[in-house]
């Protein structure tokens, strides 16, 4: 039978601050026939998006629900303190938790850093989001500790940031539904891990994509199998003939020569 196979699409979720561009480019080079669709989600939406299979995989921040999701840590993000440009903390290149002792440190509800004890003085209430906390920093109400990527994402002309030392760091990871490691997911895992295009792992995605592009199913596979069988038979026949010729030459060489 022949028929058309729908072209697969790989849906990749990503949380604010994470930039998947380099991996998306590699995907386009290796699997141009498989569209990659980016799905922007908030940190709060990431788990549901993956568990409910609204995306095949996601670039998220740890921790994740290990009972429902698999994850591969990719890299750690530098933590910075966001302050007004004229703030006295800008006099230092690096800031320690002790340096924040006299300042109100905002702690938004979507904070992605795992604190045992938040440095500085606590605010009266917690902002709902990091974006809300940025507004409060600009208003001079406190300072904010975030991954550097989020400080850049929420950049304002009246704010700046300094690197923090001795504080937790955010971990970015590739995550996908537990038990949902499809060929396309395996291919993307290979890309973020730096596997070469000829790696045996992930080839299934390329083969599936090629089959979808041609729109041929079982008949194509059967034809290819027959062709391989015929090629193998010819190779075996040639090898047998070569062995026979070699044996004949050996026999002729072994015959005693007559001297005149």
PDB file of C-alpha atoms in Angstrom:
ATOM      1  CA  UNK A   1       0.000   0.000   0.000  1.00  0.00           C
ATOM      2  CA  UNK A   2       1.081   3.580  -0.532  1.00  0.00           C
ATOM      3  CA  UNK A   3      -0.131   6.675   1.200  1.00  0.00           C
ATOM      4  CA  UNK A   4       0.847  10.060   2.520  1.00  0.00           C
ATOM      5  CA  UNK A   5       2.335  10.535   5.967  1.00  0.00           C
ATOM      6  CA  UNK A   6       1.753  13.892   7.710  1.00  0.00           C
ATOM      7  CA  UNK A   7       4.951  15.926   8.031  1.00  0.00           C
ATOM      8  CA  UNK A   8       5.934  15.902  11.723  1.00  0.00           C
ATOM      9  CA  UNK A   9       6.372  19.127  13.690  1.00  0.00           C
ATOM     10  CA  UNK A  10       8.578  19.506  16.763  1.00  0.00           C
ATOM     11  CA  UNK A  11       7.150  21.853  19.404  1.00  0.00           C
ATOM     12  CA  UNK A  12       9.722  23.350  21.784  1.00  0.00           C
ATOM     13  CA  UNK A  13       8.602  25.326  24.832  1.00  0.00           C
ATOM     14  CA  UNK A  14      10.907  27.836  26.515  1.00  0.00           C
ATOM     15  CA  UNK A  15      10.694  30.024  29.598  1.00  0.00           C
ATOM     16  CA  UNK A  16      11.587  33.745  29.805  1.00  0.00           C
ATOM     17  CA  UNK A  17      15.280  34.542  29.552  1.00  0.00           C
ATOM     18  CA  UNK A  18      16.232  31.289  27.833  1.00  0.00           C
ATOM     19  CA  UNK A  19      17.447  31.741  24.240  1.00  0.00           C
ATOM     20  CA  UNK A  20      17.079  28.602  22.077  1.00  0.00           C
ATOM     21  CA  UNK A  21      18.309  30.298  18.868  1.00  0.00           C
ATOM     22  CA  UNK A  22      21.557  28.347  18.364  1.00  0.00           C
ATOM     23  CA  UNK A  23      19.845  24.975  18.800  1.00  0.00           C
ATOM     24  CA  UNK A  24      16.973  26.005  16.545  1.00  0.00           C
ATOM     25  CA  UNK A  25      19.489  26.890  13.800  1.00  0.00           C
ATOM     26  CA  UNK A  26      21.170  23.493  14.129  1.00  0.00           C
ATOM     27  CA  UNK A  27      17.766  21.786  13.937  1.00  0.00           C
ATOM     28  CA  UNK A  28      16.986  23.668  10.714  1.00  0.00           C
ATOM     29  CA  UNK A  29      20.286  22.552   9.197  1.00  0.00           C
ATOM     30  CA  UNK A  30      19.841  18.886  10.133  1.00  0.00           C
ATOM     31  CA  UNK A  31      16.100  18.436   9.695  1.00  0.00           C
ATOM     32  CA  UNK A  32      14.905  21.158   7.318  1.00  0.00           C
ATOM     33  CA  UNK A  33      11.866  19.044   6.431  1.00  0.00           C
ATOM     34  CA  UNK A  34      10.645  19.003  10.070  1.00  0.00           C
ATOM     35  CA  UNK A  35       9.327  22.411  11.220  1.00  0.00           C
ATOM     36  CA  UNK A  36      10.340  23.453  14.747  1.00  0.00           C
ATOM     37  CA  UNK A  37       7.657  25.513  16.474  1.00  0.00           C
ATOM     38  CA  UNK A  38       8.690  27.638  19.464  1.00  0.00           C
ATOM     39  CA  UNK A  39       6.183  27.924  22.324  1.00  0.00           C
ATOM     40  CA  UNK A  40       6.820  30.765  24.797  1.00  0.00           C
ATOM     41  CA  UNK A  41       5.572  29.901  28.304  1.00  0.00           C
ATOM     42  CA  UNK A  42       5.906  31.406  31.746  1.00  0.00           C
ATOM     43  CA  UNK A  43       7.807  29.528  34.434  1.00  0.00           C
ATOM     44  CA  UNK A  44       4.466  28.641  36.050  1.00  0.00           C
ATOM     45  CA  UNK A  45       3.072  27.253  32.782  1.00  0.00           C
ATOM     46  CA  UNK A  46       6.095  25.117  31.870  1.00  0.00           C
ATOM     47  CA  UNK A  47       5.138  21.985  33.822  1.00  0.00           C
ATOM     48  CA  UNK A  48       1.550  21.837  32.567  1.00  0.00           C
ATOM     49  CA  UNK A  49       2.643  22.508  28.996  1.00  0.00           C
ATOM     50  CA  UNK A  50       4.970  19.490  29.038  1.00  0.00           C
ATOM     51  CA  UNK A  51       2.852  17.108  31.142  1.00  0.00           C
ATOM     52  CA  UNK A  52      -0.200  17.757  28.940  1.00  0.00           C
ATOM     53  CA  UNK A  53       1.903  17.202  25.792  1.00  0.00           C
ATOM     54  CA  UNK A  54       1.270  20.714  24.504  1.00  0.00           C
ATOM     55  CA  UNK A  55       4.959  20.674  23.577  1.00  0.00           C
ATOM     56  CA  UNK A  56       7.366  17.812  22.791  1.00  0.00           C
ATOM     57  CA  UNK A  57      10.108  19.244  25.001  1.00  0.00           C
ATOM     58  CA  UNK A  58      10.999  22.447  26.801  1.00  0.00           C
ATOM     59  CA  UNK A  59      13.928  24.602  27.882  1.00  0.00           C
ATOM     60  CA  UNK A  60      13.052  25.247  31.522  1.00  0.00           C
ATOM     61  CA  UNK A  61      14.666  25.995  34.854  1.00  0.00           C
ATOM     62  CA  UNK A  62      15.196  23.356  37.490  1.00  0.00           C
ATOM     63  CA  UNK A  63      13.705  21.919  39.569  1.00  0.00           C
ATOM     64  CA  UNK A  64      11.085  20.018  37.566  1.00  0.00           C
ATOM     65  CA  UNK A  65       8.512  17.400  38.519  1.00  0.00           C
ATOM     66  CA  UNK A  66      10.705  14.295  38.305  1.00  0.00           C
ATOM     67  CA  UNK A  67       7.681  12.012  38.684  1.00  0.00           C
ATOM     68  CA  UNK A  68       6.231  13.270  35.411  1.00  0.00           C
ATOM     69  CA  UNK A  69       9.177  14.782  33.528  1.00  0.00           C
ATOM     70  CA  UNK A  70      12.665  13.808  32.427  1.00  0.00           C
ATOM     71  CA  UNK A  71      15.372  16.484  32.389  1.00  0.00           C
ATOM     72  CA  UNK A  72      18.961  17.045  31.294  1.00  0.00           C
ATOM     73  CA  UNK A  73      20.768  19.981  32.977  1.00  0.00           C
ATOM     74  CA  UNK A  74      22.404  22.216  30.348  1.00  0.00           C
ATOM     75  CA  UNK A  75      24.063  25.156  32.085  1.00  0.00           C
ATOM     76  CA  UNK A  76      24.058  27.370  35.184  1.00  0.00           C
ATOM     77  CA  UNK A  77      23.147  31.054  35.042  1.00  0.00           C
ATOM     78  CA  UNK A  78      25.020  33.790  36.868  1.00  0.00           C
ATOM     79  CA  UNK A  79      22.946  35.467  39.590  1.00  0.00           C
ATOM     80  CA  UNK A  80      22.903  39.275  39.662  1.00  0.00           C
ATOM     81  CA  UNK A  81      21.376  41.998  41.800  1.00  0.00           C
ATOM     82  CA  UNK A  82      19.244  44.541  39.922  1.00  0.00           C
ATOM     83  CA  UNK A  83      19.460  48.096  41.288  1.00  0.00           C
ATOM     84  CA  UNK A  84      18.840  51.683  40.131  1.00  0.00           C
ATOM     85  CA  UNK A  85      21.741  53.152  38.139  1.00  0.00           C
ATOM     86  CA  UNK A  86      22.590  55.634  40.879  1.00  0.00           C
ATOM     87  CA  UNK A  87      22.530  52.997  43.651  1.00  0.00           C
ATOM     88  CA  UNK A  88      25.573  52.806  45.932  1.00  0.00           C
ATOM     89  CA  UNK A  89      25.980  49.070  45.212  1.00  0.00           C
ATOM     90  CA  UNK A  90      27.064  49.974  41.670  1.00  0.00           C
ATOM     91  CA  UNK A  91      30.428  51.084  43.109  1.00  0.00           C
ATOM     92  CA  UNK A  92      31.426  47.392  43.355  1.00  0.00           C
ATOM     93  CA  UNK A  93      32.028  44.929  40.524  1.00  0.00           C
ATOM     94  CA  UNK A  94      30.704  42.034  42.631  1.00  0.00           C
ATOM     95  CA  UNK A  95      28.249  41.987  45.537  1.00  0.00           C
ATOM     96  CA  UNK A  96      28.018  39.498  48.417  1.00  0.00           C
ATOM     97  CA  UNK A  97      24.952  38.559  50.501  1.00  0.00           C
ATOM     98  CA  UNK A  98      26.455  40.500  53.408  1.00  0.00           C
ATOM     99  CA  UNK A  99      26.465  43.649  51.277  1.00  0.00           C
ATOM    100  CA  UNK A 100      22.663  43.448  51.055  1.00  0.00           C
ATOM    101  CA  UNK A 101      22.090  43.402  54.809  1.00  0.00           C
ATOM    102  CA  UNK A 102      20.576  46.896  55.001  1.00  0.00           C
ATOM    103  CA  UNK A 103      18.495  46.717  51.818  1.00  0.00           C
ATOM    104  CA  UNK A 104      15.008  45.389  51.125  1.00  0.00           C
ATOM    105  CA  UNK A 105      15.371  42.359  48.837  1.00  0.00           C
ATOM    106  CA  UNK A 106      12.267  41.659  46.759  1.00  0.00           C
ATOM    107  CA  UNK A 107      11.153  38.032  46.419  1.00  0.00           C
ATOM    108  CA  UNK A 108       8.655  37.586  43.536  1.00  0.00           C
ATOM    109  CA  UNK A 109       6.292  34.608  43.491  1.00  0.00           C
ATOM    110  CA  UNK A 110       7.867  33.299  40.271  1.00  0.00           C
ATOM    111  CA  UNK A 111      11.410  33.401  41.687  1.00  0.00           C
ATOM    112  CA  UNK A 112      13.505  30.593  40.156  1.00  0.00           C
ATOM    113  CA  UNK A 113      16.338  30.644  42.724  1.00  0.00           C
ATOM    114  CA  UNK A 114      16.259  28.148  45.585  1.00  0.00           C
ATOM    115  CA  UNK A 115      16.979  30.038  48.798  1.00  0.00           C
ATOM    116  CA  UNK A 116      17.584  28.627  52.238  1.00  0.00           C
ATOM    117  CA  UNK A 117      17.628  32.179  53.568  1.00  0.00           C
ATOM    118  CA  UNK A 118      17.018  35.212  51.392  1.00  0.00           C
ATOM    119  CA  UNK A 119      19.661  37.874  52.102  1.00  0.00           C
ATOM    120  CA  UNK A 120      18.788  41.428  53.090  1.00  0.00           C
ATOM    121  CA  UNK A 121      15.536  42.618  54.644  1.00  0.00           C
ATOM    122  CA  UNK A 122      12.224  41.100  53.478  1.00  0.00           C
ATOM    123  CA  UNK A 123       9.607  43.254  51.784  1.00  0.00           C
ATOM    124  CA  UNK A 124       6.158  43.631  53.335  1.00  0.00           C
ATOM    125  CA  UNK A 125       4.667  41.509  50.538  1.00  0.00           C
ATOM    126  CA  UNK A 126       5.902  39.457  47.625  1.00  0.00           C
ATOM    127  CA  UNK A 127       5.414  40.778  44.065  1.00  0.00           C
ATOM    128  CA  UNK A 128       3.412  38.469  41.810  1.00  0.00           C
ATOM    129  CA  UNK A 129       5.996  38.340  39.005  1.00  0.00           C
ATOM    130  CA  UNK A 130       9.588  39.276  38.243  1.00  0.00           C
ATOM    131  CA  UNK A 131       8.278  42.018  35.939  1.00  0.00           C
ATOM    132  CA  UNK A 132       6.358  43.505  38.886  1.00  0.00           C
ATOM    133  CA  UNK A 133       9.494  43.349  41.047  1.00  0.00           C
ATOM    134  CA  UNK A 134      11.476  45.194  38.370  1.00  0.00           C
ATOM    135  CA  UNK A 135       8.938  48.030  38.541  1.00  0.00           C
ATOM    136  CA  UNK A 136       9.390  48.228  42.307  1.00  0.00           C
ATOM    137  CA  UNK A 137      13.189  48.377  41.942  1.00  0.00           C
ATOM    138  CA  UNK A 138      12.782  51.255  39.481  1.00  0.00           C
ATOM    139  CA  UNK A 139      10.574  52.991  42.059  1.00  0.00           C
ATOM    140  CA  UNK A 140      13.356  52.695  44.647  1.00  0.00           C
ATOM    141  CA  UNK A 141      11.471  50.255  46.886  1.00  0.00           C
ATOM    142  CA  UNK A 142      14.079  47.484  46.961  1.00  0.00           C
ATOM    143  CA  UNK A 143      16.627  45.415  45.044  1.00  0.00           C
ATOM    144  CA  UNK A 144      16.095  42.141  43.172  1.00  0.00           C
ATOM    145  CA  UNK A 145      18.163  38.963  42.741  1.00  0.00           C
ATOM    146  CA  UNK A 146      17.624  37.154  39.432  1.00  0.00           C
ATOM    147  CA  UNK A 147      19.509  35.124  36.806  1.00  0.00           C
ATOM    148  CA  UNK A 148      21.462  37.441  34.517  1.00  0.00           C
ATOM    149  CA  UNK A 149      19.323  36.431  31.524  1.00  0.00           C
ATOM    150  CA  UNK A 150      16.203  37.775  33.268  1.00  0.00           C
ATOM    151  CA  UNK A 151      17.980  41.023  34.157  1.00  0.00           C
ATOM    152  CA  UNK A 152      18.761  41.448  30.466  1.00  0.00           C
ATOM    153  CA  UNK A 153      15.231  40.503  29.444  1.00  0.00           C
ATOM    154  CA  UNK A 154      13.761  43.184  31.728  1.00  0.00           C
ATOM    155  CA  UNK A 155      16.390  45.792  30.875  1.00  0.00           C
ATOM    156  CA  UNK A 156      15.522  49.418  31.605  1.00  0.00           C
ATOM    157  CA  UNK A 157      17.608  52.542  31.037  1.00  0.00           C
ATOM    158  CA  UNK A 158      17.255  53.553  34.680  1.00  0.00           C
ATOM    159  CA  UNK A 159      18.385  50.181  36.055  1.00  0.00           C
ATOM    160  CA  UNK A 160      21.606  48.186  36.038  1.00  0.00           C
ATOM    161  CA  UNK A 161      22.931  45.058  37.754  1.00  0.00           C
ATOM    162  CA  UNK A 162      25.990  43.625  39.454  1.00  0.00           C
ATOM    163  CA  UNK A 163      27.200  40.020  39.748  1.00  0.00           C
ATOM    164  CA  UNK A 164      26.414  38.266  43.022  1.00  0.00           C
ATOM    165  CA  UNK A 165      28.789  35.826  44.723  1.00  0.00           C
ATOM    166  CA  UNK A 166      27.968  33.185  47.331  1.00  0.00           C
ATOM    167  CA  UNK A 167      24.316  32.797  46.291  1.00  0.00           C
ATOM    168  CA  UNK A 168      22.280  30.077  44.516  1.00  0.00           C
ATOM    169  CA  UNK A 169      22.380  29.892  40.712  1.00  0.00           C
ATOM    170  CA  UNK A 170      19.593  28.957  38.328  1.00  0.00           C
ATOM    171  CA  UNK A 171      19.999  25.759  36.299  1.00  0.00           C
ATOM    172  CA  UNK A 172      18.561  25.633  32.767  1.00  0.00           C
ATOM    173  CA  UNK A 173      17.563  22.167  31.556  1.00  0.00           C
ATOM    174  CA  UNK A 174      15.981  20.395  28.613  1.00  0.00           C
ATOM    175  CA  UNK A 175      12.857  18.634  29.854  1.00  0.00           C
ATOM    176  CA  UNK A 176      10.221  16.386  28.273  1.00  0.00           C
ATOM    177  CA  UNK A 177       7.388  14.074  29.431  1.00  0.00           C
ATOM    178  CA  UNK A 178       8.554  10.945  31.234  1.00  0.00           C
ATOM    179  CA  UNK A 179       8.297   8.031  28.819  1.00  0.00           C
ATOM    180  CA  UNK A 180       7.892  10.390  25.867  1.00  0.00           C
ATOM    181  CA  UNK A 181      11.374  10.147  24.368  1.00  0.00           C
ATOM    182  CA  UNK A 182      10.370  10.094  20.707  1.00  0.00           C
ATOM    183  CA  UNK A 183      12.809  10.079  17.785  1.00  0.00           C
ATOM    184  CA  UNK A 184      12.392  13.841  17.457  1.00  0.00           C
ATOM    185  CA  UNK A 185      13.088  14.384  21.156  1.00  0.00           C
ATOM    186  CA  UNK A 186      16.149  12.148  20.852  1.00  0.00           C
ATOM    187  CA  UNK A 187      17.322  14.235  17.918  1.00  0.00           C
ATOM    188  CA  UNK A 188      17.015  17.460  19.921  1.00  0.00           C
ATOM    189  CA  UNK A 189      18.806  15.875  22.887  1.00  0.00           C
ATOM    190  CA  UNK A 190      21.660  15.103  20.500  1.00  0.00           C
ATOM    191  CA  UNK A 191      21.737  18.701  19.311  1.00  0.00           C
ATOM    192  CA  UNK A 192      21.918  20.270  22.793  1.00  0.00           C
ATOM    193  CA  UNK A 193      24.556  17.712  23.805  1.00  0.00           C
ATOM    194  CA  UNK A 194      26.663  18.486  20.762  1.00  0.00           C
ATOM    195  CA  UNK A 195      26.395  15.143  18.993  1.00  0.00           C
ATOM    196  CA  UNK A 196      27.526  15.141  15.377  1.00  0.00           C
ATOM    197  CA  UNK A 197      25.084  14.772  12.511  1.00  0.00           C
ATOM    198  CA  UNK A 198      26.363  11.216  11.873  1.00  0.00           C
ATOM    199  CA  UNK A 199      25.669  10.032  15.423  1.00  0.00           C
ATOM    200  CA  UNK A 200      23.704   6.758  15.452  1.00  0.00           C
ATOM    201  CA  UNK A 201      21.405   8.173  18.145  1.00  0.00           C
ATOM    202  CA  UNK A 202      18.766  10.398  16.660  1.00  0.00           C
ATOM    203  CA  UNK A 203      18.930   8.943  13.137  1.00  0.00           C
ATOM    204  CA  UNK A 204      15.429   7.604  13.621  1.00  0.00           C
ATOM    205  CA  UNK A 205      14.059  11.144  13.504  1.00  0.00           C
ATOM    206  CA  UNK A 206      15.840  11.872  10.233  1.00  0.00           C
ATOM    207  CA  UNK A 207      14.629   8.613   8.688  1.00  0.00           C
ATOM    208  CA  UNK A 208      11.046   9.258   9.843  1.00  0.00           C
ATOM    209  CA  UNK A 209      11.191  12.781   8.453  1.00  0.00           C
ATOM    210  CA  UNK A 210      12.538  11.521   5.144  1.00  0.00           C
ATOM    211  CA  UNK A 211       9.711   8.986   4.924  1.00  0.00           C
ATOM    212  CA  UNK A 212       7.164  11.693   5.661  1.00  0.00           C
ATOM    213  CA  UNK A 213       8.646  13.916   2.970  1.00  0.00           C
ATOM    214  CA  UNK A 214       8.389  11.242   0.264  1.00  0.00           C
ATOM    215  CA  UNK A 215       4.940  10.157   1.451  1.00  0.00           C
ATOM    216  CA  UNK A 216       5.766   6.475   0.859  1.00  0.00           C
ATOM    217  CA  UNK A 217       5.121   3.762   3.380  1.00  0.00           C
ATOM    218  CA  UNK A 218       5.459  -0.017   3.435  1.00  0.00           C
ATOM    219  CA  UNK A 219       5.929  -0.395  -0.315  1.00  0.00           C
ATOM    220  CA  UNK A 220       9.020   1.794  -0.276  1.00  0.00           C
ATOM    221  CA  UNK A 221      10.507  -0.187   2.567  1.00  0.00           C
ATOM    222  CA  UNK A 222       9.750  -3.462   0.795  1.00  0.00           C
ATOM    223  CA  UNK A 223      11.338  -2.247  -2.435  1.00  0.00           C
ATOM    224  CA  UNK A 224      14.429  -1.092  -0.584  1.00  0.00           C
ATOM    225  CA  UNK A 225      14.656  -4.452   1.158  1.00  0.00           C
ATOM    226  CA  UNK A 226      14.396  -6.311  -2.153  1.00  0.00           C
ATOM    227  CA  UNK A 227      17.069  -4.111  -3.677  1.00  0.00           C
ATOM    228  CA  UNK A 228      19.380  -4.762  -0.750  1.00  0.00           C
ATOM    229  CA  UNK A 229      18.749  -8.509  -1.019  1.00  0.00           C
ATOM    230  CA  UNK A 230      19.550  -8.479  -4.751  1.00  0.00           C
ATOM    231  CA  UNK A 231      22.688  -6.446  -4.121  1.00  0.00           C
ATOM    232  CA  UNK A 232      23.759  -8.912  -1.437  1.00  0.00           C
ATOM    233  CA  UNK A 233      23.170 -11.881  -3.774  1.00  0.00           C
ATOM    234  CA  UNK A 234      25.314 -10.309  -6.518  1.00  0.00           C
ATOM    235  CA  UNK A 235      28.064  -9.584  -4.014  1.00  0.00           C
ATOM    236  CA  UNK A 236      28.007 -13.200  -2.743  1.00  0.00           C
ATOM    237  CA  UNK A 237      28.120 -14.545  -6.326  1.00  0.00           C
ATOM    238  CA  UNK A 238      31.080 -12.347  -7.177  1.00  0.00           C
ATOM    239  CA  UNK A 239      32.916 -13.390  -4.039  1.00  0.00           C
ATOM    240  CA  UNK A 240      32.317 -17.090  -4.846  1.00  0.00           C
ATOM    241  CA  UNK A 241      33.633 -16.651  -8.373  1.00  0.00           C
ATOM    242  CA  UNK A 242      36.736 -14.926  -7.065  1.00  0.00           C
ATOM    243  CA  UNK A 243      37.442 -17.781  -4.652  1.00  0.00           C
ATOM    244  CA  UNK A 244      37.043 -20.374  -7.466  1.00  0.00           C
ATOM    245  CA  UNK A 245      39.490 -18.488  -9.694  1.00  0.00           C
ATOM    246  CA  UNK A 246      42.005 -18.215  -6.880  1.00  0.00           C
ATOM    247  CA  UNK A 247      41.771 -21.979  -6.212  1.00  0.00           C
ATOM    248  CA  UNK A 248      42.334 -22.756  -9.895  1.00  0.00           C
ATOM    249  CA  UNK A 249      45.434 -20.563 -10.024  1.00  0.00           C
ATOM    250  CA  UNK A 250      46.801 -22.267  -6.942  1.00  0.00           C
ATOM    251  CA  UNK A 251      46.252 -25.709  -8.503  1.00  0.00           C
ATOM    252  CA  UNK A 252      48.048 -24.722 -11.715  1.00  0.00           C
ATOM    253  CA  UNK A 253      50.965 -23.379  -9.740  1.00  0.00           C
ATOM    254  CA  UNK A 254      51.256 -26.670  -7.869  1.00  0.00           C
ATOM    255  CA  UNK A 255      51.670 -28.806 -11.085  1.00  0.00           C
ATOM    256  CA  UNK A 256      55.322 -29.917 -11.759  1.00  0.00           C
ATOM    257  CA  UNK A 257      56.907 -28.271 -14.753  1.00  0.00           C
ATOM    258  CA  UNK A 258      58.484 -30.385 -17.507  1.00  0.00           C
ATOM    259  CA  UNK A 259      62.103 -29.601 -18.440  1.00  0.00           C
ATOM    260  CA  UNK A 260      63.135 -30.050 -22.069  1.00  0.00           C
TER     261      UNK A 260
END
